[in-house]
Coordinates of C-alpha atoms in Angstrom, one line a residue:
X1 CA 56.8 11.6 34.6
X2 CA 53.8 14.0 33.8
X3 CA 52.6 14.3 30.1
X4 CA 54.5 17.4 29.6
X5 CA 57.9 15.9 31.1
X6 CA 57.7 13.1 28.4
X7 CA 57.3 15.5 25.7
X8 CA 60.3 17.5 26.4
X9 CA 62.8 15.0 27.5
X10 CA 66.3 15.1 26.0
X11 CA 66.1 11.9 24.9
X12 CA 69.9 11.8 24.4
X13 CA 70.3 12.0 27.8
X14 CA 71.2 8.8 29.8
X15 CA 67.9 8.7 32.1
X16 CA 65.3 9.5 28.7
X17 CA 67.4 6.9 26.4
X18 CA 66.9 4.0 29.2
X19 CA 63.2 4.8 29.6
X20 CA 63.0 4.7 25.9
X21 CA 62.3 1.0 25.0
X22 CA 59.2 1.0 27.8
X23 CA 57.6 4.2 26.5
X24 CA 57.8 2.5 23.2
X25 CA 55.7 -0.4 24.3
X26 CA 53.6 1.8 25.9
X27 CA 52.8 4.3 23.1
X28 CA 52.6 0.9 20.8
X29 CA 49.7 0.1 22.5
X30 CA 47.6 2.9 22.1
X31 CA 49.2 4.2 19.0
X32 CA 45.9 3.4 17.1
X33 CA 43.9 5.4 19.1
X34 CA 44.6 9.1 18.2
X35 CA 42.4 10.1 21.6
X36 CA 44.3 8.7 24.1
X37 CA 46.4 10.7 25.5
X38 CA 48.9 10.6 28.3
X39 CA 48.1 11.9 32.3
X40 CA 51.3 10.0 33.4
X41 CA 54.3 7.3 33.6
X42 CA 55.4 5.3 36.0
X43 CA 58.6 3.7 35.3
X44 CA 60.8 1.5 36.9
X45 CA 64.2 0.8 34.9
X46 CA 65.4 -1.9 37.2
X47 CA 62.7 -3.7 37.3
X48 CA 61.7 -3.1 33.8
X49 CA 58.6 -1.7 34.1
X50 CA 56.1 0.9 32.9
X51 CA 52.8 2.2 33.9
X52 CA 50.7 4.1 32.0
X53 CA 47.3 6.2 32.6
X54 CA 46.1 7.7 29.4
X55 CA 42.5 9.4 29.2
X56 CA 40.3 8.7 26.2
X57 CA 38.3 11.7 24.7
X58 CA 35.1 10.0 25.6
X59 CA 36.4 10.5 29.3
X60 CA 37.3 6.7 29.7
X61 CA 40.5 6.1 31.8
X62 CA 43.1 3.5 30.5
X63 CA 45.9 1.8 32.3
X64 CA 48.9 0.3 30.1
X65 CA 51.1 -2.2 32.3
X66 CA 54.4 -3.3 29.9
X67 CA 57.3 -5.7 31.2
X68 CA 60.4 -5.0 29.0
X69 CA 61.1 -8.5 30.8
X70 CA 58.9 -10.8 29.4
X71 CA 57.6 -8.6 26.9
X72 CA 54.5 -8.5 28.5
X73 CA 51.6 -5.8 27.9
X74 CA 48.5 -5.8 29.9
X75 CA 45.7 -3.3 28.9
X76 CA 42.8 -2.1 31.0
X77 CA 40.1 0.2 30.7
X78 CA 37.6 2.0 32.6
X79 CA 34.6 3.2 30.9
X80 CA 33.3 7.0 33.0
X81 CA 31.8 8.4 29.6
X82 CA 28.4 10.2 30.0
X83 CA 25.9 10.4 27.5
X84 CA 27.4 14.2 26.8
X85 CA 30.7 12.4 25.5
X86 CA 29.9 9.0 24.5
X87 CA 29.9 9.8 20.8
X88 CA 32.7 11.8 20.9
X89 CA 36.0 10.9 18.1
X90 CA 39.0 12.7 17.3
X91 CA 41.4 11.7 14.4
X92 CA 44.5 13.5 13.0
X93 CA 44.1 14.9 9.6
X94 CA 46.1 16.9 6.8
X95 CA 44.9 19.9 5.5
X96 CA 47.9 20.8 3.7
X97 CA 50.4 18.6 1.4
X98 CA 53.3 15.7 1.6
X99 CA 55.8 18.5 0.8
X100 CA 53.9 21.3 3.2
X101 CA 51.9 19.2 5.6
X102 CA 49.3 21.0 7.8
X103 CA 48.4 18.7 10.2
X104 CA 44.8 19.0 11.8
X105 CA 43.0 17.5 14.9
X106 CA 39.1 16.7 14.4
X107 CA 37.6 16.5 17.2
X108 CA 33.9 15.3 16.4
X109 CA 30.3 14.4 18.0
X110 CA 27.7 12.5 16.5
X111 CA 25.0 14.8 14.9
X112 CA 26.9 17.9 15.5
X113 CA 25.9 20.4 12.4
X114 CA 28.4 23.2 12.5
X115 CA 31.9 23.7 12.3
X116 CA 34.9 25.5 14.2
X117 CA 38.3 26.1 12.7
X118 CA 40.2 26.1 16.3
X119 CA 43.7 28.5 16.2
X120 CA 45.5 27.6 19.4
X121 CA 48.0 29.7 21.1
X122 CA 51.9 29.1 20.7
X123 CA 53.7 29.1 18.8
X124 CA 55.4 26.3 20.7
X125 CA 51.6 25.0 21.2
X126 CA 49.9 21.8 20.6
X127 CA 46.6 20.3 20.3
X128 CA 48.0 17.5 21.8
X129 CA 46.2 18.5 25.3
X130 CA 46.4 16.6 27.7
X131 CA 42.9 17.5 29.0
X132 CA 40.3 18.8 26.5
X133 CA 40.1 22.5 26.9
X134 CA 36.5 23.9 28.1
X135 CA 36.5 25.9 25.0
X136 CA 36.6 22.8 22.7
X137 CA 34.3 21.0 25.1
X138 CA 31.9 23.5 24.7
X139 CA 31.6 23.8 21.1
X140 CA 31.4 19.8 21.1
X141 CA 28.4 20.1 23.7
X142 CA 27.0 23.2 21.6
X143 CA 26.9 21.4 18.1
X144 CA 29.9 21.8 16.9
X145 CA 32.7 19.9 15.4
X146 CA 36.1 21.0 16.1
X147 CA 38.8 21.5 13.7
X148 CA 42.1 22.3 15.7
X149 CA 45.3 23.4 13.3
X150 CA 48.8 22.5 13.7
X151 CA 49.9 25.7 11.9
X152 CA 53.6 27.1 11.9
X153 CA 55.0 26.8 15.1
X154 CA 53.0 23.7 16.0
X155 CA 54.4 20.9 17.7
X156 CA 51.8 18.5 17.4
X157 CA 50.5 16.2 15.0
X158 CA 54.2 14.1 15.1
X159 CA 55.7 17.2 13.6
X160 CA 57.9 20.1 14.8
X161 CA 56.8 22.9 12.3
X162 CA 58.4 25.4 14.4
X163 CA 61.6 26.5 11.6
X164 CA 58.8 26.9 9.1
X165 CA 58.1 29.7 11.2
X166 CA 61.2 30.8 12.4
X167 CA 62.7 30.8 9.0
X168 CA 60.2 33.6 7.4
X169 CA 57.3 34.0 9.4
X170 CA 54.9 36.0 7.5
X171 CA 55.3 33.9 4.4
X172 CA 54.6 30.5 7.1
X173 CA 51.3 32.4 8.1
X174 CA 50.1 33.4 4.9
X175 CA 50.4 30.0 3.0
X176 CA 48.9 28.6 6.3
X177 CA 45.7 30.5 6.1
X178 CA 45.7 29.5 2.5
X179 CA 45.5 26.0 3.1
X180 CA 43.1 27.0 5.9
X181 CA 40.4 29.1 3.5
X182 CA 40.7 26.4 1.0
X183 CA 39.6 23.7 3.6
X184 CA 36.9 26.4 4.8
X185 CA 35.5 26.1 1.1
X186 CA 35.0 22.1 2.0
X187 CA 33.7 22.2 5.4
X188 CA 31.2 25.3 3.9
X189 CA 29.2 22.2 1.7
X190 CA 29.1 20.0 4.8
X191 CA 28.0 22.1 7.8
X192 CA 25.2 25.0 8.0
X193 CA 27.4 27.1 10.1
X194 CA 31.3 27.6 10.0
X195 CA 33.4 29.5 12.4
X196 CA 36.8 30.4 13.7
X197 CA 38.0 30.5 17.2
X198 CA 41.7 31.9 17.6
X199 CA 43.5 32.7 21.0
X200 CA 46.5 34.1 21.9
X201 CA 49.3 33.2 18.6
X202 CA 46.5 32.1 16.6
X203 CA 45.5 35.2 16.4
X204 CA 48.0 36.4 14.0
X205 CA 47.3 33.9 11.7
X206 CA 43.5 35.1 11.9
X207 CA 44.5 38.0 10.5
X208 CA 46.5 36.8 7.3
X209 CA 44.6 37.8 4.2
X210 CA 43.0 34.3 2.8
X211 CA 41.2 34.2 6.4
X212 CA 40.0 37.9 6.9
X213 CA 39.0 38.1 3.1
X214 CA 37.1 34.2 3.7
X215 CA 34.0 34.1 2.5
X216 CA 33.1 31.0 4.0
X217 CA 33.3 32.2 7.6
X218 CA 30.0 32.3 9.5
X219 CA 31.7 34.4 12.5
X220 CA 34.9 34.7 14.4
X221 CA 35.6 34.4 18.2
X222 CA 38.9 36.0 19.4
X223 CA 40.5 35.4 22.6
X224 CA 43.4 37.6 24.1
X225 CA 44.6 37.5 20.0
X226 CA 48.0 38.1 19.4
X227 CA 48.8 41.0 17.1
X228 CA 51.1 43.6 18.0
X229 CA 54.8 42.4 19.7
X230 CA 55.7 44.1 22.2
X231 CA 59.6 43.4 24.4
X232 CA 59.3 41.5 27.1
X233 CA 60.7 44.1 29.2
X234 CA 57.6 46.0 28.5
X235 CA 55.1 44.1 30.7
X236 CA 53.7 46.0 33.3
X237 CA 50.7 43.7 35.1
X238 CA 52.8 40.8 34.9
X239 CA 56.6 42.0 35.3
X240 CA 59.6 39.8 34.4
X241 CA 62.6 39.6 35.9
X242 CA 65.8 40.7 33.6
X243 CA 66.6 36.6 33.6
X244 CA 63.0 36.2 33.1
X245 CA 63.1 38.8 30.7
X246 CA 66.4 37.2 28.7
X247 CA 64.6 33.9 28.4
X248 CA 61.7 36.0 26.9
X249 CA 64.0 37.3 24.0
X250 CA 65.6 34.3 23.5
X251 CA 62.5 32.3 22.8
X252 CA 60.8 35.3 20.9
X253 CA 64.0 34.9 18.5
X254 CA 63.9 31.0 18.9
X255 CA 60.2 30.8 17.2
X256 CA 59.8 34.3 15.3
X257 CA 63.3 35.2 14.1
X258 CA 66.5 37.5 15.0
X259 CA 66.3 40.6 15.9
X260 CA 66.7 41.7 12.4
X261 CA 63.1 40.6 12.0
X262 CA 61.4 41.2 14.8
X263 CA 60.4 43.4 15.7
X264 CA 61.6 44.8 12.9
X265 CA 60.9 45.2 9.2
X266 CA 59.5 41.4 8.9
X267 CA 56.4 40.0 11.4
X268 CA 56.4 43.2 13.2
X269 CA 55.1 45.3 10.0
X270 CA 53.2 41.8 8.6
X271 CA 51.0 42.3 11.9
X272 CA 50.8 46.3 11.0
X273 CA 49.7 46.1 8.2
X274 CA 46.6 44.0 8.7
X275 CA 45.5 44.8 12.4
X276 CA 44.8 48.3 11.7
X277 CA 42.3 47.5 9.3
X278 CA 40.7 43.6 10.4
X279 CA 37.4 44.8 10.5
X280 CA 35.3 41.6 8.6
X281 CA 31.8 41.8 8.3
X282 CA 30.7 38.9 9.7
X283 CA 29.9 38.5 13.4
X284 CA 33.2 39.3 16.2
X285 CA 33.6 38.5 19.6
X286 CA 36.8 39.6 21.0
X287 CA 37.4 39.0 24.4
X288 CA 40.7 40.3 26.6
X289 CA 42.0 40.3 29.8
X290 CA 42.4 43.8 32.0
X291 CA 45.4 42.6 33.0
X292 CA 47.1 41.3 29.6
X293 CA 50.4 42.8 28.6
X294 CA 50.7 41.2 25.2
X295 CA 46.8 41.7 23.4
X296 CA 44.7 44.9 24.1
X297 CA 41.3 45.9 22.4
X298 CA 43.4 49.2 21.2
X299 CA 45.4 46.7 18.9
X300 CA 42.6 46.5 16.4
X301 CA 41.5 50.4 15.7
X302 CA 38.9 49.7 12.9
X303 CA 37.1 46.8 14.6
X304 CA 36.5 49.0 17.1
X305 CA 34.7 51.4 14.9
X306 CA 32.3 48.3 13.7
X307 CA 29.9 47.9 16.8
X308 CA 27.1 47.0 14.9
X309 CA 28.9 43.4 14.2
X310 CA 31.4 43.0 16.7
X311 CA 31.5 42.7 20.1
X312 CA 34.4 43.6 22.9
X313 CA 34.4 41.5 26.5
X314 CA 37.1 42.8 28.2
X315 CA 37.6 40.3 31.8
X316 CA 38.8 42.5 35.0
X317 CA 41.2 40.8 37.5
X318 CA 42.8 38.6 34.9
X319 CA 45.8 38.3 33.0
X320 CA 46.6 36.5 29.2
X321 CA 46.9 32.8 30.1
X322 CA 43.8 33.0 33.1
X323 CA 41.6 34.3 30.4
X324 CA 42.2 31.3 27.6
X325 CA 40.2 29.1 29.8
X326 CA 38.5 31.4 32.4
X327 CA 34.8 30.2 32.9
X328 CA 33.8 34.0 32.1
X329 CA 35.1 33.3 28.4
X330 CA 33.2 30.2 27.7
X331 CA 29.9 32.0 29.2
X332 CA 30.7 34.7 26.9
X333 CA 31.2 32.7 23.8
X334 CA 27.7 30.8 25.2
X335 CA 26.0 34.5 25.2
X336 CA 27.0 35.6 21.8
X337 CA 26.2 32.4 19.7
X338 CA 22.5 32.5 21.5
X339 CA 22.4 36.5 21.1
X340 CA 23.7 36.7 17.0
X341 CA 20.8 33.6 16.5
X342 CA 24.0 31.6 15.4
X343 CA 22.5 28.1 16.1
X344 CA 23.7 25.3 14.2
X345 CA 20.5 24.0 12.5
X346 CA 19.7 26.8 10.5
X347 CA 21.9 27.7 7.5
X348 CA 22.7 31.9 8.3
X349 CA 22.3 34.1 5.1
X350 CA 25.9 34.3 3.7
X351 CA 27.4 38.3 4.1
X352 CA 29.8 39.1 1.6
X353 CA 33.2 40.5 4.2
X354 CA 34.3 43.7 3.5
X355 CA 37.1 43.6 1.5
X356 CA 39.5 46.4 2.3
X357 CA 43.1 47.2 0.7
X358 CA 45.9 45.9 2.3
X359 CA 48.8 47.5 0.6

């Protein structure tokens, strides 16, 4: 079983209930160790057997051998960390409340003096990866630690928060990125430079007013963001099928509401409203893919206008998922931190954002 195949297994089922006791043991073993995650499971029911490889953040590799048997569990590790990732940590956080949790994934490197606030894509997403993204690898490598939110819609973080979302998604968003610009206000008196990276879903949330009004935001970095919904049966550069194109719907409505909602009077207008005019006056680097059928630079008219602080990559010959973690975004991202001077050992002068009405 793959990482992914463990995740979403019916566990009511009669295969995923007999595996159930052995994944136990395994997961008990490295239940301590937030950076371990899974590669991969070997199990053997009959025999009563398990074998796991996990993969530390640090780049070790460990193997988890557990005997439902004997009860049995045999733990070995192989140490291939680098002097790049030696120092490396990640620990699960909560940026929110008991009653309204917001769980958060620091990812962290020794000496590291400035700060991202990561917005993954989704909703349905995790930062759960089982690999570290090169986005996230590259802010750890460039100086900075990594703050990656379980927001609405997450699944990570031992919590399905996707009917928070479903239920009334623009009020899910906007208490989020409250939660979110009040923890900017702490991470702004322990780092000299704070900023937020949102791709794909994430990028709605960027756009809710606590985190376009932040005045704690160094500079943002925007990848294929999310903020217009368009029907599935709409995409041009990578067409659906019409089953492909029901499953589409189904999961729009699943995640975001009925039909009622979206793209109706409820997320459809939230996003209105506040892409028009998301035009902050920090730095912006917004990057998209030629061929993306859900996130276009046209989406965002009045950053568009604002060349003096932003900055558009658009990538030809590549679509919304190839450009998340395509090697041209992370030399882009490289470019602009070294071209806006944004290096993490010097404290910028704070701009005060532009604060622009939203009703």
């Amino acid at each position: 079983k793959t990482a992914y195949e463990i995740k979403e297994c019916d566990w009511s089922s009669d295969v995923c209930t007999s595996d159930l006791p052995l994944l136990r043991q395994l997961w008990g073993v490295t239940s301590g160790e937030p950076d371990l995650v899974p590669l991969a499971v070997s199990l053997s029911f009959n025999a009563g057997r398990a074998i796991g490889l996990f993969r530390g953040l640090d780049q070790r590799l460990v193997i988890v051998a557990a005997d439902a048997n004997t009860g049995a569990v045999r733990k070995h590790e192989y140490g291939c960390a680098t002097a790049r990732t030696a120092h490396r940590s990640v620990a699960l956080e909560n940026w929110g409340s008991a009653r309204r949790p917001l769980p958060i994934w620091r990812y962290r490197s020794n000496g590291n003096r400035g700060a991202i606030v990561y917005l993954h894509g989704g909703p349905g997403g995790s930062a759960q990866f089982a690999r570290l993204p090169p986005s996230i690898d590259r802010y750890l490598s460039g100086g900075f630690d990594v703050y990656v939110v379980e927001y609405s819609g997450g699944t990570g973080g031992g919590l399905d928060l996707t009917r928070r979302l479903h239920e009334n998604p623009t009020t899910a968003l906007d208490a989020d990125a409250r939660q979110i610009a009040q923890a900017l206000k702490r991470l702004r008196g322990s780092y000299n430079l704070v900023g937020l990276h949102a791709e794909s879903f994430g990028g709605a949330l960027m756009l809710a007013e606590p985190l376009a009004r932040s005045r704690d935001l160094d500079f943002v970095i925007a990848v294929a963001p999310w903020a217009m919904y368009r029907p599935p049966e709409d995409r041009t550069f990578v067409p659906l099928s019409a089953a492909q194109a029901q499953y589409q719907r189904k999961t729009d409505a699943a995640f975001l509401g009925d039909g009622r909602s979206l793209p109706g009077r409820g997320l459809a207008e939230w996003l209105e409203r506040r892409r028009l005019r998301w035009a902050p006056d920090i730095p912006v680097l917004m990057i998209f893919a030629a061929g993306d059928d859900v996130s276009k630079p046209e989406d965002f008219p009045a950053f568009r206008q604002r060349t003096h602080l932003g900055e558009i990559v658009v990538l030809p010959n590549v679509t919304h998922d190839g450009s998340l973690e395509h090697p041209a975004s992370i030399s882009a991202v490289s470019a602009f931190l070294k071209a806006r001077q944004l290096a993490v050992d010097v404290r910028p002068p704070r701009l005060r954002p532009r604060l622009w009405p939203l009703h």
